[in-house]
PDB file of C-alpha atoms and ligand atoms in Angstrom:
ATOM      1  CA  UNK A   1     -45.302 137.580-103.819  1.00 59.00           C
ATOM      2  CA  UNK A   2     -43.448 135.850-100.978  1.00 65.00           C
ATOM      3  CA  UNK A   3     -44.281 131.429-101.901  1.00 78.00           C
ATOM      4  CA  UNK A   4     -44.211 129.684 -98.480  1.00 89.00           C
ATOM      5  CA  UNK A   5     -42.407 126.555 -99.648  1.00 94.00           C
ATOM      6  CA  UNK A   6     -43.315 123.105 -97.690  1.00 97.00           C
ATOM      7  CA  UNK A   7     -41.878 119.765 -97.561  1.00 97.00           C
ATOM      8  CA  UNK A   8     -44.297 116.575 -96.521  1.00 98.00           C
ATOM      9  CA  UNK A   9     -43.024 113.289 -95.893  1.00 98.00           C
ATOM     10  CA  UNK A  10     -46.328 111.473 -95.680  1.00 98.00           C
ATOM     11  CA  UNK A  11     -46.125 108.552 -92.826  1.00 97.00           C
ATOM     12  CA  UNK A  12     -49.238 107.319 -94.087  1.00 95.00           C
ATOM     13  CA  UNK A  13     -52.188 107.558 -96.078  1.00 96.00           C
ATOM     14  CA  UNK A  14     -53.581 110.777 -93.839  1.00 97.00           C
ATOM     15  CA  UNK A  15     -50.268 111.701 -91.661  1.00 97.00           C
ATOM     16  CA  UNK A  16     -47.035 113.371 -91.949  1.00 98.00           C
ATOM     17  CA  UNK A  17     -44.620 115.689 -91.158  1.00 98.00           C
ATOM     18  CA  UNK A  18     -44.284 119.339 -92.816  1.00 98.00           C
ATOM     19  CA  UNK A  19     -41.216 121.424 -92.437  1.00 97.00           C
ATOM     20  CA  UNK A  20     -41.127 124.617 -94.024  1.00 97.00           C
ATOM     21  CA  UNK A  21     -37.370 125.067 -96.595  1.00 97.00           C
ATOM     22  CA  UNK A  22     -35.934 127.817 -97.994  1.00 96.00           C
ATOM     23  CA  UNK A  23     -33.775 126.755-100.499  1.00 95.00           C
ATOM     24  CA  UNK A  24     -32.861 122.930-102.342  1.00 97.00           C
ATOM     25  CA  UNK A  25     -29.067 123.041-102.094  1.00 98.00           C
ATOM     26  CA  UNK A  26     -29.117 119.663-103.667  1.00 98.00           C
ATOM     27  CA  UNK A  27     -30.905 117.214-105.837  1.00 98.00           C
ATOM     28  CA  UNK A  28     -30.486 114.420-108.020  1.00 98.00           C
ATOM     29  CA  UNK A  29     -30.413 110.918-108.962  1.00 98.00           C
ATOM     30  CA  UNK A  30     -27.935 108.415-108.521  1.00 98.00           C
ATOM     31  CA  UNK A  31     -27.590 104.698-109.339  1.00 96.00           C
ATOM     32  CA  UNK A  32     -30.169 103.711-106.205  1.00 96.00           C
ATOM     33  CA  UNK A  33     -31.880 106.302-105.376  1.00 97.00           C
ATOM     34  CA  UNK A  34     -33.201 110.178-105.346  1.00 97.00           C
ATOM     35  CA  UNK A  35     -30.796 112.610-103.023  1.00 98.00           C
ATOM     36  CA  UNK A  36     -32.332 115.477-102.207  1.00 98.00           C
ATOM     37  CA  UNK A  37     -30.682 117.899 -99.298  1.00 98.00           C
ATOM     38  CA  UNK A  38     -32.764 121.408 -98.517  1.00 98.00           C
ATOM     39  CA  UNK A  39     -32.436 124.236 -95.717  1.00 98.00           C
ATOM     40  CA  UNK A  40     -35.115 124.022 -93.480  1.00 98.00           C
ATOM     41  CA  UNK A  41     -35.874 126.542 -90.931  1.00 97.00           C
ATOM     42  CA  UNK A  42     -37.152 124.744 -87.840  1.00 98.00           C
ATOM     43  CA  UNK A  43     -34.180 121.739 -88.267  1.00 98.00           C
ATOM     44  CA  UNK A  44     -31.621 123.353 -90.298  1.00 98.00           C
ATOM     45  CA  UNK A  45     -30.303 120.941 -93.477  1.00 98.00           C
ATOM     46  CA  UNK A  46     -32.374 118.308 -93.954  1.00 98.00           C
ATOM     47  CA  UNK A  47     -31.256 115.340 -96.224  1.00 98.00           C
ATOM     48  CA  UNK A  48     -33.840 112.979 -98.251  1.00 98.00           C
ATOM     49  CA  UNK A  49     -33.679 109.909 -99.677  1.00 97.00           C
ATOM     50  CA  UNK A  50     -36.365 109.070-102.064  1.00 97.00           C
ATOM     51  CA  UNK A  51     -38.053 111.898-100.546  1.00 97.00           C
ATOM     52  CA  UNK A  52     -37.619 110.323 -96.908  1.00 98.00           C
ATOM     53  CA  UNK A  53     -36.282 112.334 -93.987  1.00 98.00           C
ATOM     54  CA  UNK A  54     -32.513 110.615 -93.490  1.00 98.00           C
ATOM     55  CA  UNK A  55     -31.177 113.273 -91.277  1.00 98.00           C
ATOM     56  CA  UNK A  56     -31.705 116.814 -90.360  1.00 98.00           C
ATOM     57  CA  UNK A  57     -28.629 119.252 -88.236  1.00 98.00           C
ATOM     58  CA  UNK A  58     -30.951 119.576 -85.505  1.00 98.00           C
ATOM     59  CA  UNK A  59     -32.349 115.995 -84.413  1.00 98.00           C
ATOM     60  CA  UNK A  60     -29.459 113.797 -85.883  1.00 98.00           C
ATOM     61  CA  UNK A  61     -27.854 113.869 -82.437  1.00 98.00           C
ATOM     62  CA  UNK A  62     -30.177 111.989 -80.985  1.00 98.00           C
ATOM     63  CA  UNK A  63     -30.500 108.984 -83.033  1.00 98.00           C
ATOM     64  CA  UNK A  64     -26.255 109.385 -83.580  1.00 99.00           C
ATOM     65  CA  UNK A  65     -26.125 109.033 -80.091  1.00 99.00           C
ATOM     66  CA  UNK A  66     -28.302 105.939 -79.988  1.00 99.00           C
ATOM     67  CA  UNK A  67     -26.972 103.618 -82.850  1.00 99.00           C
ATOM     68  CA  UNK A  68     -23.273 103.719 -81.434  1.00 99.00           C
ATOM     69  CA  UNK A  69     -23.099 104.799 -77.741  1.00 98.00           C
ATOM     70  CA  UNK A  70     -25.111 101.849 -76.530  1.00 98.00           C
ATOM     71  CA  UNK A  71     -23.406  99.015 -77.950  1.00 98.00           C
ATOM     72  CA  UNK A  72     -19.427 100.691 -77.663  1.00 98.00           C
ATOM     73  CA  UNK A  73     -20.575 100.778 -73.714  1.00 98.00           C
ATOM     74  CA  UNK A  74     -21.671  97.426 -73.688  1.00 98.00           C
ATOM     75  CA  UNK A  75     -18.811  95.811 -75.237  1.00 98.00           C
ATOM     76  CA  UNK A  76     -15.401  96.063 -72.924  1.00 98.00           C
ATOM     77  CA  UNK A  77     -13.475  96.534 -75.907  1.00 97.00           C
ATOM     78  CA  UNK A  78     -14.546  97.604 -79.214  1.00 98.00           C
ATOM     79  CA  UNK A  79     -11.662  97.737 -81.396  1.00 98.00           C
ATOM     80  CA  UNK A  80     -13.162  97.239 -84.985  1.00 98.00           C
ATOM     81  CA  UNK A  81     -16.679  98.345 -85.873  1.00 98.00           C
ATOM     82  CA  UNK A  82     -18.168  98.195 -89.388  1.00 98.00           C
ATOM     83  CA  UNK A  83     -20.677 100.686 -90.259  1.00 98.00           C
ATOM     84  CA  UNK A  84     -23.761  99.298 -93.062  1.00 98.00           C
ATOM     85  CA  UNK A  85     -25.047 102.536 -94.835  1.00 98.00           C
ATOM     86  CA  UNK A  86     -24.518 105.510 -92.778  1.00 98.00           C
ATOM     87  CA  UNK A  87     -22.921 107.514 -95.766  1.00 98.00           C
ATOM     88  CA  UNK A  88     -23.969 110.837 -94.010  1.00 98.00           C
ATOM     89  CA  UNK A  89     -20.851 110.478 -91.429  1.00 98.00           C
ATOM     90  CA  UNK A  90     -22.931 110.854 -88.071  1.00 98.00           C
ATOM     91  CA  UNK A  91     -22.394 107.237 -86.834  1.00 99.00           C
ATOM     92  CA  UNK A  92     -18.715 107.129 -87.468  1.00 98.00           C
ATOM     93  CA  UNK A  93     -18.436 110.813 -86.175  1.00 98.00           C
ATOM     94  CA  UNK A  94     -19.791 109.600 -82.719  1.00 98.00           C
ATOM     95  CA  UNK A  95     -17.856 105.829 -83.068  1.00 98.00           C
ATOM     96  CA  UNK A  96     -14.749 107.761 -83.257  1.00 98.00           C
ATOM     97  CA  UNK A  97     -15.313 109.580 -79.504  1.00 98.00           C
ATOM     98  CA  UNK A  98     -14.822 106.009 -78.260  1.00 98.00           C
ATOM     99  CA  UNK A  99     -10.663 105.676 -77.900  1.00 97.00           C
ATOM    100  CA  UNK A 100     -10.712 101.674 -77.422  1.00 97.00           C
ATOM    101  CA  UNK A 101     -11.606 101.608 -81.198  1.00 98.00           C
ATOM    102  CA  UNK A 102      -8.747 101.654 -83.642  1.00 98.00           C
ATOM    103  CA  UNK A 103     -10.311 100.935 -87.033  1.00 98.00           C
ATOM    104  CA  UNK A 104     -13.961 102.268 -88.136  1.00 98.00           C
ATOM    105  CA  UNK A 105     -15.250 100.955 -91.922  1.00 98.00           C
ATOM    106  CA  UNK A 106     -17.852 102.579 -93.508  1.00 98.00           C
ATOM    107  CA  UNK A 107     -19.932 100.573 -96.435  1.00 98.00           C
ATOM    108  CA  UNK A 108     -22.344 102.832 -97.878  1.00 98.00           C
ATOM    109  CA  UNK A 109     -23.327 101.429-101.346  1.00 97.00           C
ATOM    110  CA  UNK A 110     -24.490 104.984-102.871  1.00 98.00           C
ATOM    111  CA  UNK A 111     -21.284 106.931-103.491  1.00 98.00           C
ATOM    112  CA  UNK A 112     -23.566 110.387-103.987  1.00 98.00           C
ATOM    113  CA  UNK A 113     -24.590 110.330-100.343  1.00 98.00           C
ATOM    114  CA  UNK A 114     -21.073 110.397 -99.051  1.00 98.00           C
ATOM    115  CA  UNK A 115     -20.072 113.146-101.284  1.00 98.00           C
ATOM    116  CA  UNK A 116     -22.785 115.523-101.085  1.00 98.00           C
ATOM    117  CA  UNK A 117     -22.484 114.898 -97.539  1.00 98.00           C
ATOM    118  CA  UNK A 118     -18.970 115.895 -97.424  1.00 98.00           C
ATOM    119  CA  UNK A 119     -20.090 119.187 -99.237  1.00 98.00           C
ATOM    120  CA  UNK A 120     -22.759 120.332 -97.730  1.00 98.00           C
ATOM    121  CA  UNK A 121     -23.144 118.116 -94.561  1.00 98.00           C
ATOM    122  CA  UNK A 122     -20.157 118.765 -92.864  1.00 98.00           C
ATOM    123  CA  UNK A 123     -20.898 118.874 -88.999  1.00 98.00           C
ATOM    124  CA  UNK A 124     -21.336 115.177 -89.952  1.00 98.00           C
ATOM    125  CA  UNK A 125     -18.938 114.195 -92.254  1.00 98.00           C
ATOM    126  CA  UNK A 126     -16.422 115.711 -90.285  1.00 98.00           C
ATOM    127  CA  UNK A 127     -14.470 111.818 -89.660  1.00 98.00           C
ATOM    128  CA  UNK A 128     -15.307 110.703 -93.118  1.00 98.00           C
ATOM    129  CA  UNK A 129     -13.718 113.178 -95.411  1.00 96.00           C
ATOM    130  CA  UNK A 130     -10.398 111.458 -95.886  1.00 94.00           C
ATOM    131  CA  UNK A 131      -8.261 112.923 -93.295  1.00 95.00           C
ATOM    132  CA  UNK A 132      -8.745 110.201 -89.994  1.00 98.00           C
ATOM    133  CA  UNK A 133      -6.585 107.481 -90.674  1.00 98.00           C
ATOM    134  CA  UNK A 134      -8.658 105.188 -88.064  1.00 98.00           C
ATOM    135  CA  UNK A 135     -11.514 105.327 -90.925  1.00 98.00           C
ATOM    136  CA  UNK A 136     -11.923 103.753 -93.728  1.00 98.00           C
ATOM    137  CA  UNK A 137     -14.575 103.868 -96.351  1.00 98.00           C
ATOM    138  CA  UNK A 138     -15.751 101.822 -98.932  1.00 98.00           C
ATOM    139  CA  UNK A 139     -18.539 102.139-101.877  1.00 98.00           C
ATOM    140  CA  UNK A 140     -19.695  99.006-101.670  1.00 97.00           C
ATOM    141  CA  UNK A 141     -23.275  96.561-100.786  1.00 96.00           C
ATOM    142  CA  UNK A 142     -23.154  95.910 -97.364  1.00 96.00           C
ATOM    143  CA  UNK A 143     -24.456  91.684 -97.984  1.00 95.00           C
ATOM    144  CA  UNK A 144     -21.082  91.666-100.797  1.00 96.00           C
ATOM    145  CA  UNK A 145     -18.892  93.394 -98.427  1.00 97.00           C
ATOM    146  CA  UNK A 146     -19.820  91.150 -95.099  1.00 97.00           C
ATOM    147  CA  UNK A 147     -19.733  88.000 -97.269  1.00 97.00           C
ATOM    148  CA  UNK A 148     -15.856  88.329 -97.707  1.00 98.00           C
ATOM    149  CA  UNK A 149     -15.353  89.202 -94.078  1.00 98.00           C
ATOM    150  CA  UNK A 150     -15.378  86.385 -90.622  1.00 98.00           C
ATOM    151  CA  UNK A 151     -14.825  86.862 -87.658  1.00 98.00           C
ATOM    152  CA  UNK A 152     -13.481  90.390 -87.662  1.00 98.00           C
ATOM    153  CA  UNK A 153     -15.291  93.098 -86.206  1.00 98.00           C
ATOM    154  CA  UNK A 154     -16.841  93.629 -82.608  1.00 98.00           C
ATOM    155  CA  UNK A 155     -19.350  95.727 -83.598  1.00 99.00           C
ATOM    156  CA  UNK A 156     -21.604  96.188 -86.485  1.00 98.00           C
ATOM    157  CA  UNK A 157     -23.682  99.053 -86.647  1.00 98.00           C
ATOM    158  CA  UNK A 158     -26.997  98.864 -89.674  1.00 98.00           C
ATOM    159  CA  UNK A 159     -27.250 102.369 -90.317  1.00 98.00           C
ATOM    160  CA  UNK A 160     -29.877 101.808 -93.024  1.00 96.00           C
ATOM    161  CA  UNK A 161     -32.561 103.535 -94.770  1.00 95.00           C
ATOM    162  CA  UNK A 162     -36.341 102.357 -94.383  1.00 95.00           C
ATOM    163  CA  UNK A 163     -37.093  98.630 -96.168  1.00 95.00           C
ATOM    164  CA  UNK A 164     -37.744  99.328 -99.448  1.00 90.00           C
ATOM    165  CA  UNK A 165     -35.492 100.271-102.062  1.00 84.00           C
ATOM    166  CA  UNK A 166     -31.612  99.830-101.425  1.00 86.00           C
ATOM    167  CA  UNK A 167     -32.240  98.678 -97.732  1.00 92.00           C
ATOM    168  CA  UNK A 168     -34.641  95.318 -98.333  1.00 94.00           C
ATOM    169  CA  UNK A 169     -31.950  92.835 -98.058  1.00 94.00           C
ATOM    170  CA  UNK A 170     -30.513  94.132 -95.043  1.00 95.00           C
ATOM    171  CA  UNK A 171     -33.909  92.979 -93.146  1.00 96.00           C
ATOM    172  CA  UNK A 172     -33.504  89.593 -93.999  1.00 96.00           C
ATOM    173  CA  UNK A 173     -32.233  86.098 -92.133  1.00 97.00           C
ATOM    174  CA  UNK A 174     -29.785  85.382 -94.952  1.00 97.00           C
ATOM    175  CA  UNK A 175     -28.260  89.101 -94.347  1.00 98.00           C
ATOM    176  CA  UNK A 176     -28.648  88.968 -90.241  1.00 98.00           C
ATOM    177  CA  UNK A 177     -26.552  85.158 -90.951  1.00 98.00           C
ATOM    178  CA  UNK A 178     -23.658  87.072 -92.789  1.00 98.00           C
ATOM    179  CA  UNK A 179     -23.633  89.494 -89.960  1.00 98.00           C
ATOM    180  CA  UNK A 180     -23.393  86.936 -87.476  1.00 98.00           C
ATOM    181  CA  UNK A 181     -20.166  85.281 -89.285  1.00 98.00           C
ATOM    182  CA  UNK A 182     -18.580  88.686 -89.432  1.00 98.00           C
ATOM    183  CA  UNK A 183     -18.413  88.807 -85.824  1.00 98.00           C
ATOM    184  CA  UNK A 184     -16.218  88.145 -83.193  1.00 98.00           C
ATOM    185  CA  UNK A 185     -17.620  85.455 -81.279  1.00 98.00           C
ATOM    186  CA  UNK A 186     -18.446  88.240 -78.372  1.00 98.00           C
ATOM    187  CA  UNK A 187     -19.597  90.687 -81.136  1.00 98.00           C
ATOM    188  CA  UNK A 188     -22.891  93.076 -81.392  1.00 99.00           C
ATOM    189  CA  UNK A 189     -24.741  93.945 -83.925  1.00 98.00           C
ATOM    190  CA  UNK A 190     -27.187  97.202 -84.009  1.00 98.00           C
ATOM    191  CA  UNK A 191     -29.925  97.937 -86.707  1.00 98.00           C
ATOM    192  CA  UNK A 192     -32.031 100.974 -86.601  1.00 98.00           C
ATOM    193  CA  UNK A 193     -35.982  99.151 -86.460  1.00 98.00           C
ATOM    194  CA  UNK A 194     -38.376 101.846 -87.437  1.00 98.00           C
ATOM    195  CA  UNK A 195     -40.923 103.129 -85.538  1.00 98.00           C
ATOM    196  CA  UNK A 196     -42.967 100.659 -83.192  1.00 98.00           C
ATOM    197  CA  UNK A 197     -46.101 103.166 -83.743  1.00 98.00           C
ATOM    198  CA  UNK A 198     -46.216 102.850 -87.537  1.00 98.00           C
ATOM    199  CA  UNK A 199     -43.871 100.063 -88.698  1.00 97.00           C
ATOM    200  CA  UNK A 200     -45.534  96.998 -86.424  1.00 98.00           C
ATOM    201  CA  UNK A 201     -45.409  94.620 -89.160  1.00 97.00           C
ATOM    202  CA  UNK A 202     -41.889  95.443 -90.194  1.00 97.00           C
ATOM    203  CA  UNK A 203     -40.757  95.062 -86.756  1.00 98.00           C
ATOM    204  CA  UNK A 204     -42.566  91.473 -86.089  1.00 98.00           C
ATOM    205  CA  UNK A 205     -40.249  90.090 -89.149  1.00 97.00           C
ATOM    206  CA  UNK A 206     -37.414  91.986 -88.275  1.00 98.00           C
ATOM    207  CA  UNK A 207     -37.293  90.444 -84.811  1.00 98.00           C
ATOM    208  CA  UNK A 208     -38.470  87.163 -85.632  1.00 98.00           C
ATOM    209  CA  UNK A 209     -35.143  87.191 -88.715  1.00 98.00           C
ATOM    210  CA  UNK A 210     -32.777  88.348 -86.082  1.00 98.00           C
ATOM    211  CA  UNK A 211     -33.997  86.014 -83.408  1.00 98.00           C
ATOM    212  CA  UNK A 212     -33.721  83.208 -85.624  1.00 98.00           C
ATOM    213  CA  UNK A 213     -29.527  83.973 -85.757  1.00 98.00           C
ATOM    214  CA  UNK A 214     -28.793  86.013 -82.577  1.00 98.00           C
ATOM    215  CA  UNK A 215     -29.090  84.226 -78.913  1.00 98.00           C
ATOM    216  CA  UNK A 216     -29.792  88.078 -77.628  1.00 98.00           C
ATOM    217  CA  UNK A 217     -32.178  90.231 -79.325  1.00 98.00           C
ATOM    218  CA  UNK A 218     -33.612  93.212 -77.303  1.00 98.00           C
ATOM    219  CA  UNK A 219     -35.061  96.144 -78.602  1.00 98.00           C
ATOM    220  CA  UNK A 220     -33.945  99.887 -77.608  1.00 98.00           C
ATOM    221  CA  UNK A 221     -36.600 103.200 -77.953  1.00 98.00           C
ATOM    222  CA  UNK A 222     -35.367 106.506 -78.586  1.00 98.00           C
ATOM    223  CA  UNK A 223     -37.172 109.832 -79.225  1.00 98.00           C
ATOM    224  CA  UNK A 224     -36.539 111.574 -82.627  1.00 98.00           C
ATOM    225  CA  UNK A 225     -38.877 114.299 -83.772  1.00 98.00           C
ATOM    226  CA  UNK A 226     -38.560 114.208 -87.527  1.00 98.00           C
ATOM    227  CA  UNK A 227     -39.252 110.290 -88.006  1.00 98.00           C
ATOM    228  CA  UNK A 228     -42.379 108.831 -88.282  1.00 98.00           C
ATOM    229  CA  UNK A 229     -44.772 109.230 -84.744  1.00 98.00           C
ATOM    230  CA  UNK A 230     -41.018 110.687 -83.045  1.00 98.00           C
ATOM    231  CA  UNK A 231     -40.925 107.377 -81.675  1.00 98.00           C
ATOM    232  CA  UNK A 232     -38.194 105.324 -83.070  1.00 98.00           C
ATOM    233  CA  UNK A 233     -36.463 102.159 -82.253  1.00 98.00           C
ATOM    234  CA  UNK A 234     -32.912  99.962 -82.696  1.00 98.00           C
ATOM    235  CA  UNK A 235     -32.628  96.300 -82.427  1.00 98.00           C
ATOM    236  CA  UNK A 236     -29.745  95.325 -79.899  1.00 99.00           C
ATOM    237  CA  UNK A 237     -28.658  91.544 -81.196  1.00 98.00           C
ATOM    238  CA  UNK A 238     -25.475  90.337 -79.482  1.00 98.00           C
ATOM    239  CA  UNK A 239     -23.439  86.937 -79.009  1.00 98.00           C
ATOM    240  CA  UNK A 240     -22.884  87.389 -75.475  1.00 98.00           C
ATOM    241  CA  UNK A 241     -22.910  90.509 -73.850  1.00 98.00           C
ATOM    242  CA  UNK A 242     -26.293  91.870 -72.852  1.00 98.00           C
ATOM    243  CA  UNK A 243     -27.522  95.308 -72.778  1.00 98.00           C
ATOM    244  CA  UNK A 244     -28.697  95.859 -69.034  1.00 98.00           C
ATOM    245  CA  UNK A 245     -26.481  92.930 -67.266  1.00 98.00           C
ATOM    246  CA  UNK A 246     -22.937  93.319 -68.612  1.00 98.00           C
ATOM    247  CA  UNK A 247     -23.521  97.596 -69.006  1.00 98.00           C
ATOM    248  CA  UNK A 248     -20.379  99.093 -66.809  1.00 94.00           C
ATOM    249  CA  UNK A 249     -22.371 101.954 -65.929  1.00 97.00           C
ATOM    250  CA  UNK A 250     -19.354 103.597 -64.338  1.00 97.00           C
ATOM    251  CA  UNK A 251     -17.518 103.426 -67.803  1.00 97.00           C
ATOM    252  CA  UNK A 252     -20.312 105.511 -69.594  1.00 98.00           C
ATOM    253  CA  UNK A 253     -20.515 107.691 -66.330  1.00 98.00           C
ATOM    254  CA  UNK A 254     -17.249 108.547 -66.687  1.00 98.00           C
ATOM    255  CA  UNK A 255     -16.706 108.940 -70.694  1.00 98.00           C
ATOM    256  CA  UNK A 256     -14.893 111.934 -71.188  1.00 97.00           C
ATOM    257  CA  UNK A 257     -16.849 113.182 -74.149  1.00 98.00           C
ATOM    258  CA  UNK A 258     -19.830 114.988 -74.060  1.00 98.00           C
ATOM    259  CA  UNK A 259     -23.063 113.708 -75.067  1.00 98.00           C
ATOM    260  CA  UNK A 260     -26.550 115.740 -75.340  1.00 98.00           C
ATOM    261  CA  UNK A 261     -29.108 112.550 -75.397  1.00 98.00           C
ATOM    262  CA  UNK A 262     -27.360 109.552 -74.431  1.00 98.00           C
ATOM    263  CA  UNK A 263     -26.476 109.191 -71.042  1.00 98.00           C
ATOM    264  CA  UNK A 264     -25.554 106.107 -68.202  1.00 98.00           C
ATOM    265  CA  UNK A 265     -29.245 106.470 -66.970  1.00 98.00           C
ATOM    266  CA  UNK A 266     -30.995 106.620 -70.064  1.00 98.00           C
ATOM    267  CA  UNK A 267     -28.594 103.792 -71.274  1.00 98.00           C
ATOM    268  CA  UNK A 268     -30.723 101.392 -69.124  1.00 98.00           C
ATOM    269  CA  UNK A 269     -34.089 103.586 -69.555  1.00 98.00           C
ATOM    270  CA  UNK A 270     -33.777 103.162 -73.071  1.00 98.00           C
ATOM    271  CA  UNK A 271     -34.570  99.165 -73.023  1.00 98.00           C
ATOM    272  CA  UNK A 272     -37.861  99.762 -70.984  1.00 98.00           C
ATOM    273  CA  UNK A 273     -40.495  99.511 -73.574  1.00 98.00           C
ATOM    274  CA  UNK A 274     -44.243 100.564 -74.043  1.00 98.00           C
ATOM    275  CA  UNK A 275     -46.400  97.244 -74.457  1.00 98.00           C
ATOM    276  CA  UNK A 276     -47.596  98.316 -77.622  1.00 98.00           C
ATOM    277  CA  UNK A 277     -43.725  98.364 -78.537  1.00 98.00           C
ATOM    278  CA  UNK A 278     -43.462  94.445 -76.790  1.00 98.00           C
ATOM    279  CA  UNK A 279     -46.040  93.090 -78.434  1.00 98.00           C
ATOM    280  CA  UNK A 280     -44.541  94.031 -81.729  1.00 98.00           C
ATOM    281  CA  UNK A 281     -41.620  91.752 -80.638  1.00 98.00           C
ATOM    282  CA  UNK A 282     -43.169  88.826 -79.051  1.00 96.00           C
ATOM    283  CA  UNK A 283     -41.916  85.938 -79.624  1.00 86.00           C
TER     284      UNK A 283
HETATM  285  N1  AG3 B 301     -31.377 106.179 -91.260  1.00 62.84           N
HETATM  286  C1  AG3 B 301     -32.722 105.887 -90.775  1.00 62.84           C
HETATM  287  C2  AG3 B 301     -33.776 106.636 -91.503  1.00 62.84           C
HETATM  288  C3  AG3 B 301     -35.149 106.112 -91.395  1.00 62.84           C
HETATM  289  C4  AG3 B 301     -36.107 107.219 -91.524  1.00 62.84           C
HETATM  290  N2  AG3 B 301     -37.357 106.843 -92.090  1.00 62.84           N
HETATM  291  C5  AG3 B 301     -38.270 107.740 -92.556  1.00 62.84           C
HETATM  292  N3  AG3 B 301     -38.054 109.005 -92.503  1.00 62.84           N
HETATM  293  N4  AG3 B 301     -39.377 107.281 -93.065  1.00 62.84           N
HETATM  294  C6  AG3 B 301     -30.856 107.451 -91.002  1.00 62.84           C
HETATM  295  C7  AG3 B 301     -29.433 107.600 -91.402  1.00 62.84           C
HETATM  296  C8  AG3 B 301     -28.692 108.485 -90.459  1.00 62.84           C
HETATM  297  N5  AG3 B 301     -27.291 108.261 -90.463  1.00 62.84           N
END
């Protein structure tokens, strides 16, 4: 008999997403969480963390392109970006296409997704597997980590898993605070903010915690097929700069790397939001 073998990430009571997998190339427990990474044959490898879609080789372009190319366009001169989470490899990969930036730290606290990553993820751990000397990675909490640095990077990219589990704290004021201090004082922040569809609630808090530290706060849409409703979003909370008035679109016109969702147009397109997606975010 030939099994047809499924995997469901349920997005809510009655809706999900269903990929069929040929083979589980990886599973197991660590200290925070279930790892899970399986061949899938509509996205390629998918990973899961406590049985929620992370990444998959097809998609993770798009939302790769959409944590880091905004912000490292905005800012005239990103030299030193810290990554939160992100143990996969695909935000550094892209930070490291930007040559103002000399230093990139990762802090993923789960050790297990940066090696099994390294194995078996490799078109995205391709920066992170020891041999770039402009990155650096540590196994550590992002909230312990930013407590012990101020004033230090120009951009900090939250490359986090959904709110519950590991991820909670890095919702929260008291986090979005630490943040703040580990800026420059022209620094941006960027934190992936769920899906305006589904995750309403979580977004009104969200907003409402980073508002509460960050004079800028704008909200950024992107499309990405395997999340919840394909209709995802990132929170854009800066010092100064701001995401549509100090954007040199003739920079990002003329970056000299190629880039298959993010683009100068889009860049701008990006910020224009549904009013379903506004409302979320009113203040
Ligand atoms: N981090 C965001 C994943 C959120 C997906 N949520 C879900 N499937 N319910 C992705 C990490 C990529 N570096």
């Amino acid at each position: 008999m030939i099994m047809d073998l499924w995997y469901t990430e349920k997005h809510s009571d009655n809706a999900g997403i269903t990929m069929k997998t040929t083979q589980t190339l990886f599973s197991g427990k660590s200290k925070y969480q279930q790892l899970d990474i399986v061949e899938t044959l509509e996205f390629g490898r998918m990973m899961l963390l406590d049985g929620l879609v992370m990444v998959t080789e097809r998609d993770e372009f798009i939302y790769h392109d959409m944590i880091v190319h905004p912000a490292l366009f905005t800012h005239p001169n990103p030299k030193k970006v810290l990554v939160i989470g992100g143990g996969d490899g695909g935000t550094i990969r892209e930070i490291m296409k930007h040559e103002r930036v000399e230093h990139a730290v990762l802090c993923e606290i789960d050790s297990l997704v940066i090696e099994k990553s390294i194995d078996l993820l490799p078109s995205m751990a391709c920066e992170i597997d020891g041999n770039n000397p402009r990155v650096t990675l540590h196994v550590d909490d992002g909230l312990a980590y930013i407590r012990e640095h101020q004033n230090e990077f120009d951009i900090i990219l939250v490359d986090s898993t959904d709110p519950i589990g590991p991820a909670v704290g890095l919702f929260e004021e008291n986090f979005y605070q630490l943040v703040f201090s580990a800026l420059k004082d022209d620094g941006i922040m960027i934190a992936q903010s769920e899906s305006p569809f589904y995750h309403a609630e979580i977004q009104k808090s969200m907003y409402r915690n980073l508002r509460a530290v960050f004079p800028i706060v704008e909200m950024y849409q992107a499309f990405i097929p395997t999340y919840p409703s394909g209709f995802w979003s990132f929170a854009f909370a800066s010092k100064t700069y701001h995401p549509i008035r100090d954007f040199d679109q003739n920079r990002a016109a003329s970056r000299k790397f190629h880039t298959r969702y993010y683009n100068e147009d889009l860049h701008r397109g990006a910020f224009m939001l549904p009013t379903f997606a506004r409302e979320n975010i009113a203040e």
